[in-house]
Coordinates of C-alpha atoms and ligand atoms in Angstrom, one line a residue:
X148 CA -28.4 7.1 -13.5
X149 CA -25.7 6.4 -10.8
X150 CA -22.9 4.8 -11.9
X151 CA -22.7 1.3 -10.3
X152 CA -20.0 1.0 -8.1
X153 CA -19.0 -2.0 -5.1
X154 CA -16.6 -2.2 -2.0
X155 CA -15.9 -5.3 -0.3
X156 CA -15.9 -5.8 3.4
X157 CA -12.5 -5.0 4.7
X158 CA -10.9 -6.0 8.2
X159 CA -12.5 -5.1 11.7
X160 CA -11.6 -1.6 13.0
X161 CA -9.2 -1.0 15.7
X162 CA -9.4 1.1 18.9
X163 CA -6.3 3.9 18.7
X164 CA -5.8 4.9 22.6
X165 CA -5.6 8.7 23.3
X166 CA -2.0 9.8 23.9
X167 CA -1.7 12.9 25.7
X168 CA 1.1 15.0 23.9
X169 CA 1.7 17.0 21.0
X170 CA 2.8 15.7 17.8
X171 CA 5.3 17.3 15.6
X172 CA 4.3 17.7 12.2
X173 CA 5.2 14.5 10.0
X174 CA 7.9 15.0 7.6
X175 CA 8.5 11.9 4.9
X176 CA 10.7 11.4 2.3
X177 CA 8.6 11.4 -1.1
X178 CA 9.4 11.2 -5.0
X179 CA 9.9 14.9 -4.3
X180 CA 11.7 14.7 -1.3
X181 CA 11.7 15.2 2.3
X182 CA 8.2 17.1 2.7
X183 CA 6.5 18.1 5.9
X184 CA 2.9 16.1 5.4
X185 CA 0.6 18.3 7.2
X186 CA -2.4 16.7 8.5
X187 CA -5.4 19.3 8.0
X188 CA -9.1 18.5 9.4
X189 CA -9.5 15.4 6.1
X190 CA -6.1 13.3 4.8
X191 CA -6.9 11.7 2.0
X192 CA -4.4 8.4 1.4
X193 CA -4.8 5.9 -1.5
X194 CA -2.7 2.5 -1.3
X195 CA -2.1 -0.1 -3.9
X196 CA -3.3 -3.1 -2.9
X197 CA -2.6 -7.0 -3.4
X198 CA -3.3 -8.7 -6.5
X199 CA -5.1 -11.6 -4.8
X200 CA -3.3 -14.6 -5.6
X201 CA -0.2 -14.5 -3.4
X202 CA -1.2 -13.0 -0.2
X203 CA 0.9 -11.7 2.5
X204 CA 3.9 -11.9 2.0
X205 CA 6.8 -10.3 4.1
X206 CA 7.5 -7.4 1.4
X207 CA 3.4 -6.9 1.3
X208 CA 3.1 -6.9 4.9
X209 CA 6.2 -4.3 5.7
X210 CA 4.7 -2.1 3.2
X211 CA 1.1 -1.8 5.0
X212 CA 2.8 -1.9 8.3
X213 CA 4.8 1.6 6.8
X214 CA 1.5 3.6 5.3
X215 CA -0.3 2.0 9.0
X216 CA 2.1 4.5 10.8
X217 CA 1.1 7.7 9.0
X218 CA -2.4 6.7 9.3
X219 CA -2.3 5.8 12.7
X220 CA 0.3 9.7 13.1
X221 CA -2.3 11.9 11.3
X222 CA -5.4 10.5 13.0
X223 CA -3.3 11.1 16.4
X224 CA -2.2 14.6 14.8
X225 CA -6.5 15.3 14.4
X226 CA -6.7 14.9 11.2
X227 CA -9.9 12.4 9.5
X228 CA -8.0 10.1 7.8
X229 CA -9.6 9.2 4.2
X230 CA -7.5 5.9 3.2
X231 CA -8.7 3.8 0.2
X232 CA -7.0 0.2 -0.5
X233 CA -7.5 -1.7 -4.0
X234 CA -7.8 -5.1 -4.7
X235 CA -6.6 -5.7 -8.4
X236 CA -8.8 -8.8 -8.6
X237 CA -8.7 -8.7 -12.3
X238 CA -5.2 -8.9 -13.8
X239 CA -3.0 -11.2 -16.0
X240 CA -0.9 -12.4 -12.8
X241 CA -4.0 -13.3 -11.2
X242 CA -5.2 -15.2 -14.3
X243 CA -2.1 -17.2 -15.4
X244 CA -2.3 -18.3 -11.4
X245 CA -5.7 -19.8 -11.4
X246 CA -5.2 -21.2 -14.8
X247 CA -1.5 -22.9 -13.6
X248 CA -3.8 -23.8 -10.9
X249 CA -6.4 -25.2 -12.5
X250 CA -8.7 -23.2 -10.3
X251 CA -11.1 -20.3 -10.5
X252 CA -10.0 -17.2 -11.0
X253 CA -12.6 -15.8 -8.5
X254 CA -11.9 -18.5 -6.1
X255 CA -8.6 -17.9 -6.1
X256 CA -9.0 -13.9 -5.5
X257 CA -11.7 -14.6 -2.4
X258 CA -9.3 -17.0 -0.8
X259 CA -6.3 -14.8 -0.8
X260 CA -8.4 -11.7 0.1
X261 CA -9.4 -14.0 2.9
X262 CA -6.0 -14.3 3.9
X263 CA -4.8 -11.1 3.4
X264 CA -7.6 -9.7 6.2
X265 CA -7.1 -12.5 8.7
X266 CA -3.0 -10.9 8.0
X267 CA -3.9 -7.4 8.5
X268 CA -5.6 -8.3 11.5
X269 CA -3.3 -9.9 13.3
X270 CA -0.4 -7.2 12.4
X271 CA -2.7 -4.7 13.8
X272 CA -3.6 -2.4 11.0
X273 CA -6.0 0.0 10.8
X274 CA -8.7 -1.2 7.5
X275 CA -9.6 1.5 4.9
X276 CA -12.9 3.1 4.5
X277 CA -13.0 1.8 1.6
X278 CA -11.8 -1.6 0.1
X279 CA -12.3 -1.5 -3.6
X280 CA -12.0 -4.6 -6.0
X281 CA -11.3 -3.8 -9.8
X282 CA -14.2 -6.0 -10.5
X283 CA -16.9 -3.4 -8.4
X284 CA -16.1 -0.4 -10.5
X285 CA -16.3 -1.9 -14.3
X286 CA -18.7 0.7 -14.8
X287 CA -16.6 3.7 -14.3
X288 CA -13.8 2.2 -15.8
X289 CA -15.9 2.1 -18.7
X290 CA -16.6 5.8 -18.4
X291 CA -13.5 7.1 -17.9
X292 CA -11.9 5.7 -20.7
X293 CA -14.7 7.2 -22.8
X294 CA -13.6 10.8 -21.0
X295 CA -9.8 10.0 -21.6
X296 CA -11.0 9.3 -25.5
X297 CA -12.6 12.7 -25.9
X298 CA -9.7 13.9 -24.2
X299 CA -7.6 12.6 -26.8
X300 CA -5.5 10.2 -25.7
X301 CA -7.0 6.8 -26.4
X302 CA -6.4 4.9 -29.5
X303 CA -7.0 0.9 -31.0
X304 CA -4.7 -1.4 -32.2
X305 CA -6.9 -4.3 -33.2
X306 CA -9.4 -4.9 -31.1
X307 CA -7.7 -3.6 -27.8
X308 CA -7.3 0.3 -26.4
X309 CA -4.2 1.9 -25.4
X310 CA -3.5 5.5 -23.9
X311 CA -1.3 7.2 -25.6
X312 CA 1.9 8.7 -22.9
X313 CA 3.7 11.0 -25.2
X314 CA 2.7 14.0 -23.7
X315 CA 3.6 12.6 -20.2
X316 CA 7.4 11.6 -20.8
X317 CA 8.6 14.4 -19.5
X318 CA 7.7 13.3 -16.5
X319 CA 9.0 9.8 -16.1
X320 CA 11.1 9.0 -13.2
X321 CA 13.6 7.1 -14.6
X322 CA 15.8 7.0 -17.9
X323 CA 13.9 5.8 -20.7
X324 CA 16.1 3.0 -21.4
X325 CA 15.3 1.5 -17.9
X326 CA 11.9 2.2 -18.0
X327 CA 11.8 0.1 -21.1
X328 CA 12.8 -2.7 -19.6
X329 CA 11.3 -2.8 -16.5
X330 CA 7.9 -2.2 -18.6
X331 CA 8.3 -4.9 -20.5
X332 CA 9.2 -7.3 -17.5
X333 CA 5.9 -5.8 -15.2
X334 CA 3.3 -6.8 -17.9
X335 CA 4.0 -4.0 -20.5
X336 CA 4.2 -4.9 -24.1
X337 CA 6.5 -2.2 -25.3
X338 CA 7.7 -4.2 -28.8
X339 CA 3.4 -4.5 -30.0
X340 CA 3.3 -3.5 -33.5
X341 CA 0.8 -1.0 -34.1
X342 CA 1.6 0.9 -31.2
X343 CA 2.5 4.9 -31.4
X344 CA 5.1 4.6 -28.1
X345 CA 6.5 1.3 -26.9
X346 CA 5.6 2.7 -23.2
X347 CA 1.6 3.1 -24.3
X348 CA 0.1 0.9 -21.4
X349 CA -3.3 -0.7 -22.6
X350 CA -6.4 0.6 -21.2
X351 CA -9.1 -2.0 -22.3
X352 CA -8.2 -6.0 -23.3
X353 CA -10.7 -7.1 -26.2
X354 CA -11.8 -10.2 -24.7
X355 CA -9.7 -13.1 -25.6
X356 CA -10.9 -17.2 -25.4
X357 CA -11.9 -18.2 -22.2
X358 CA -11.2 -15.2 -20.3
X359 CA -13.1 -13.2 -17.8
X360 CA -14.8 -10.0 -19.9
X361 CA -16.9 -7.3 -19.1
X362 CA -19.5 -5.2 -21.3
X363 CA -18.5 -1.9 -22.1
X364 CA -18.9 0.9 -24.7
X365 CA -15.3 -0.1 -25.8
X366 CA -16.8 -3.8 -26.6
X367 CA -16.6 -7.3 -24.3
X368 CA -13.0 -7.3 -22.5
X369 CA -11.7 -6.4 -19.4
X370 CA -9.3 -3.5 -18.0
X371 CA -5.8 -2.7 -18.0
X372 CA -4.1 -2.5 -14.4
X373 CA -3.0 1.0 -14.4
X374 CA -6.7 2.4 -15.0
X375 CA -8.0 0.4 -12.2
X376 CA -6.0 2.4 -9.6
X377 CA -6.7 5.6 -11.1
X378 CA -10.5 4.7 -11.2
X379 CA -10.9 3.9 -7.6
X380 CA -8.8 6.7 -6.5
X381 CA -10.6 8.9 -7.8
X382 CA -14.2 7.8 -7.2
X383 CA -13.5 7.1 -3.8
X384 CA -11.3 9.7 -2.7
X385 CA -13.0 12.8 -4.9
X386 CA -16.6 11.2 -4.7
X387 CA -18.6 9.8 -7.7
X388 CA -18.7 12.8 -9.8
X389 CA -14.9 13.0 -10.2
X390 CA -15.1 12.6 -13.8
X391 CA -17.9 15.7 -14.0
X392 CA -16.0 18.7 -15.2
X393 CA -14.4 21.8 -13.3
X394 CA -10.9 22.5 -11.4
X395 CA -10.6 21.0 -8.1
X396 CA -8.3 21.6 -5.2
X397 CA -6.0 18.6 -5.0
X398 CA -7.8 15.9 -2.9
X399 CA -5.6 13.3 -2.8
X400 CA -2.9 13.8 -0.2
X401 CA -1.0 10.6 -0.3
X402 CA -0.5 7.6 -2.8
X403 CA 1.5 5.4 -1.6
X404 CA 2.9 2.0 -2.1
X405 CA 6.0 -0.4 -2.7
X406 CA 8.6 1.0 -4.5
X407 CA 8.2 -1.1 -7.5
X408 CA 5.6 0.6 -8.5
X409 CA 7.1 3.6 -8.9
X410 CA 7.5 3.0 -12.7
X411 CA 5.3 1.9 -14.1
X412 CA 2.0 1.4 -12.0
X413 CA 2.3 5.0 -10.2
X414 CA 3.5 6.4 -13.3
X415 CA 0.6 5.2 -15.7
X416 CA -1.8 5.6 -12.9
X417 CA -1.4 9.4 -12.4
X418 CA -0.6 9.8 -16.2
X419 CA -4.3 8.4 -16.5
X420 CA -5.7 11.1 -14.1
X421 CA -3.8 13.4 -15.5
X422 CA -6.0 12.8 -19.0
X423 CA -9.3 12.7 -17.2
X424 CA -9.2 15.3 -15.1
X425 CA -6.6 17.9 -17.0
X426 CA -4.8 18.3 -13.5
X427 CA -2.3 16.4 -11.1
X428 CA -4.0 14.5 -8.9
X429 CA -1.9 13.4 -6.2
X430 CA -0.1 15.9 -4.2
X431 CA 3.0 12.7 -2.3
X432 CA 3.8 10.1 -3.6
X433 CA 5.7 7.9 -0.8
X434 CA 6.9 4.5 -1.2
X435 CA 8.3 1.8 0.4
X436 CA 11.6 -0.5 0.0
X437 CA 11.8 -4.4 -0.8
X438 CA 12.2 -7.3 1.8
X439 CA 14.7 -10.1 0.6
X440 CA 15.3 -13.3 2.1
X441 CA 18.8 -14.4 3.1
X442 CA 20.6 -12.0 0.9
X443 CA 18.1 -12.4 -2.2
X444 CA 15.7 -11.0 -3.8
X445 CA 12.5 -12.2 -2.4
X446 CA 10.4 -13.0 -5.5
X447 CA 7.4 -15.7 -7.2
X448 CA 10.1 -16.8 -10.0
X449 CA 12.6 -17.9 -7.2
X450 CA 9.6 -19.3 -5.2
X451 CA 11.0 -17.7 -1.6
X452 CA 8.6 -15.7 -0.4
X453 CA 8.0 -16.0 3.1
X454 CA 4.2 -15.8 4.1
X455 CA 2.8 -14.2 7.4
X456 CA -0.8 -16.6 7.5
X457 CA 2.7 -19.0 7.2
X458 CA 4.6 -17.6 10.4
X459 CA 1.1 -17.4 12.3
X460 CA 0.5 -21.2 11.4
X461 CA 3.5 -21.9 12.9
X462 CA 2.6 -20.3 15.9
X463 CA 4.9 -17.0 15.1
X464 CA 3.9 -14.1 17.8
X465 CA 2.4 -11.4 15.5
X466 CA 4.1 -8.7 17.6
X467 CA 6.8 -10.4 16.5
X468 CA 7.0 -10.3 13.3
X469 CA 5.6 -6.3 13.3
X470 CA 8.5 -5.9 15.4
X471 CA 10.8 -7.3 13.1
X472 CA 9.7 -5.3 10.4
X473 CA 9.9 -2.6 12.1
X474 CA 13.4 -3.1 13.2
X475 CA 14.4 -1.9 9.4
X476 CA 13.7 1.6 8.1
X477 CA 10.7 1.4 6.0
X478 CA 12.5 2.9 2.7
X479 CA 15.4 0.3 2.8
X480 CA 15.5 -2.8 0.7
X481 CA 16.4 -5.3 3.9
X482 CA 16.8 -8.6 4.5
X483 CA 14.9 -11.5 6.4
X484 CA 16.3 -14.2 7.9
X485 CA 15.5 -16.8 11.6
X486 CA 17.8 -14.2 13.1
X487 CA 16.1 -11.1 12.2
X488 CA 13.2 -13.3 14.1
X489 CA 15.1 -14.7 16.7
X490 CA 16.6 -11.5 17.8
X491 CA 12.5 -9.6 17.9
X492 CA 11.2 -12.5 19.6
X493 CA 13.9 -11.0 21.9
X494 CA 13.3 -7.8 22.1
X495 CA 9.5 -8.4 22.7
X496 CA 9.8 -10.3 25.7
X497 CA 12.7 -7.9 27.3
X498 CA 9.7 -5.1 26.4
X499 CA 6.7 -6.9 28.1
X500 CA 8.7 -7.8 31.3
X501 CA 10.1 -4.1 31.7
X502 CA 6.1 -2.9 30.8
X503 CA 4.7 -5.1 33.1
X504 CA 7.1 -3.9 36.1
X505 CA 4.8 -2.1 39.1
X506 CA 7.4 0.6 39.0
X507 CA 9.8 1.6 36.5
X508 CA 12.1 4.5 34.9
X509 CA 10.6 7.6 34.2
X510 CA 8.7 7.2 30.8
X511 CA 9.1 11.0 29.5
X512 CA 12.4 11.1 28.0
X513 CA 11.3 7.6 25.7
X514 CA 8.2 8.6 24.7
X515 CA 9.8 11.7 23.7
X516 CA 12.6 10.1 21.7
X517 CA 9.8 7.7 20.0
X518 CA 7.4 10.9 18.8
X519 CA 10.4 12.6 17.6
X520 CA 11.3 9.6 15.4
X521 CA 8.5 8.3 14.0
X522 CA 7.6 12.2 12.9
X523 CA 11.2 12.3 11.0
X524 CA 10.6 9.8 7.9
X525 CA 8.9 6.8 9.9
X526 CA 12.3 6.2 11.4
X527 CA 11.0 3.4 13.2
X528 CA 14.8 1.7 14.2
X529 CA 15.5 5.0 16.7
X530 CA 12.5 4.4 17.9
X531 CA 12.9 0.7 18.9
X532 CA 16.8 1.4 19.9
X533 CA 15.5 4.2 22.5
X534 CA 12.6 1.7 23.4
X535 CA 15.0 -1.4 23.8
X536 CA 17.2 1.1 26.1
X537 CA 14.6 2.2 28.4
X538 CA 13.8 -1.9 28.6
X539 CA 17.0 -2.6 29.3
X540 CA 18.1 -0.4 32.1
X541 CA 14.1 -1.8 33.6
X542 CA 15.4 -4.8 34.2
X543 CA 18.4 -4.4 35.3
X544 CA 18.9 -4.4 39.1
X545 CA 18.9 -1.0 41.1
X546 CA 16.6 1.1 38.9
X547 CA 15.2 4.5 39.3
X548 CA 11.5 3.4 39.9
X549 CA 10.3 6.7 38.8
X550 CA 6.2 6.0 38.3
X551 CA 4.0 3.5 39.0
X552 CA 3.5 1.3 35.7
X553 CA 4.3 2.1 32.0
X554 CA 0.5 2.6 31.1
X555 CA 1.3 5.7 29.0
X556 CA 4.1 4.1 27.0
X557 CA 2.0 1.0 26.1
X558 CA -0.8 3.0 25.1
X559 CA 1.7 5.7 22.8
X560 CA 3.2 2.0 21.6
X561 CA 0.0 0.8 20.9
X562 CA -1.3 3.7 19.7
X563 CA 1.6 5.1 16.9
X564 CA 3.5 2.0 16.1
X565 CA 0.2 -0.6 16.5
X566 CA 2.0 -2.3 18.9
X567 CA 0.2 -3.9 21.6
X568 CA 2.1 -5.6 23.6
Ligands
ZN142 ZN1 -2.4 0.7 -7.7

């Protein structure tokens, strides 16, 4: 039999207008360095999602904004774009919420999903194909831990499983000191007696009191959050017999996310594959930087995280804040203040009065400029400087009125940075 599997609806598509130019290849900068990210017929891109219970915040939303752009690049460059979003609806951050809360946990989850799509939506973001909840693919966690275990890397202490990293430590990105720490303050348990390395992330919870829990060969419980992500990777990006044996090509092209998961979530995660599948199975890893707020860290322990649904309720012009965040380059830990806001509320209206114009300055050189930038690393600040310029000079009295209209660079605007102004 089929093993049991469930998406969840995402967000409603959006139209991408043609552009009529060539595309440079896309070169990013990845945990391996600046690579040229060729686009062939199918590009495969998995993105961590929200754990639903603090949904969208600025730092969530300039991440998806960042993996929107190579989405939205590749499709332009030809390519069929296979992107895949999780939802880790089951996890100790989730839980502690709704208990704090006194709430559901599942409530909780559906409400913030429901604000995380109305989010996406409004910041103009293409959906995935597929939009996978930890709690629709139980089943294959279930069996993939069993593969893992035949593999050899899957042990018990008590009642609970663990995978067992040794073998993988050569690979880990960062000193081992450092990863110690950060371990134990992202929901590791590095100091659990009984385990064979303090970095061993658990695979399957024995079910505890009141908790959610799941049937599975491996007893009532539920999973641990790395092997969620490498789960739905690979079922929905390699199909649903990715845990059938035989060599495959590499099929996942991109994984992507903010750059605290970099150790441990993309770590673990690929580690995991790794162990099912006895081959790498991401080929870029790209991430993205932090937003703070007025020169701190933006975190839930300070309790200053600013929200988009928020900003919208406020009556915040979406454009706006997509502009703002893309105003920073997308790997730099920036800053968020009223001024960052102030100053693309701005900028957007300079924009629309110079696109509106009947005639205006030749279009060619800009949309040039723009192409060339977004194809080097996402640089998304040229872009906007060398938009803001052409702008500028369109109002001004005296200019050059090329052409009739800006129609083409709305629609390249609209098109590669999902701005539609
Ligand atoms: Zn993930």
């Amino acid at each position: 039999m089929d093993m049991q599997s469930q998406t969840i609806p995402s967000w409603p598509d959006l139209y991408q207008p043609p552009i009529d130019r060539a595309l440079p290849p896309l070169s990013l900068k990845t945990a391996a360095g600046m690579q040229e990210i060729t686009a062939g017929q199918r590009f495969s891109m998995y993105i961590c999602g929200i754990t639903p219970y603090d949904a969208t915040h600025l730092g969530h939303a300039a991440t998806y904004i960042a993996f929107d752009l190579i989405n939205r690049y590749q499709r332009v460059a030809g390519a069929q774009v296979c992107f895949v979003e999780n939802i880790t609806d089951i996890d100790e951050p989730l839980l502690e919420r709704a208990a704090r809360d006194d709430q559901d946990w599942r409530d909780l989850a559906a409400s913030q999903i429901d604000l995380f799509r109305s989010d996406m939506t409004a910041l103009h973001i293409f959906p995935p194909a597929d939009f996978v909840p930890a709690t629709g693919v139980m089943e294959l966690i279930d069996a993939a831990i069993s593969q893992m275990d035949r593999n050899g890397f899957v042990y018990r202490v008590g009642d609970d499983l663990y995978f067992d990293i040794s073998s993988f430590l050569v690979d880990l990105p960062i000193p081992i000191n450092e990863a110690l720490e950060i371990f134990a303050e992202r929901g590791g348990d590095p100091s659990r007696t009984g385990k064979r390395h303090p970095l061993d992330p658990v695979l399957w919870w024995a079910n505890k009191n009141e908790e959610p829990g799941w049937e599975s060969s491996h007893g009532l419980g539920r999973p641990g959050w790395h092997i969620e992500c490498s789960v739905i990777a690979l079922r929905y990006i390699l199909g649903e017999n990715f845990l059938k044996s035989g060599k495959r090509p590499f099929s996942i092209d991109l994984q992507g996310g903010g750059s605290d998961l970099i150790f441990p979530h993309h770590f673990m995660s690929g580690a995991q594959a790794k162990a099912m599948l006895g081959q790498p199975f991401t080929q870029h890893y790209v991430h993205a930087g932090m937003v703070g707020l007025d020169g701190e860290k933006m975190s839930k322990s300070k309790g200053n995280l600013v929200f988009v649904s928020k900003l919208l309720q406020e009556g915040v012009d979406p454009v706006a804040i997509k502009y703002a965040l893309l105003k920073d380059h997308y790997q730099s830990d920036r800053m968020w203040s009223d001024a960052t806001l102030e100053q693309a509320i701005a900028a957007v209206a300079l924009i629309r009065t110079a696109l509106s114009r009947e005639w205006v300055a030749s279009t060619d050189a800009v949309s040039s400029s723009i192409i060339t930038s977004i194809s080097n690393n996402l640089d998304t600040p040229m872009a906007l400087q060398a938009l803001e310029e052409w702008a500028r000079v369109n109002v001004a009295p005296g200019v050059d009125e090329a052409q009739r209209g800006a129609g083409d660079l709305s629609r390249l605007l609209d098109s590669l940075l999902g701005l539609a102004f």
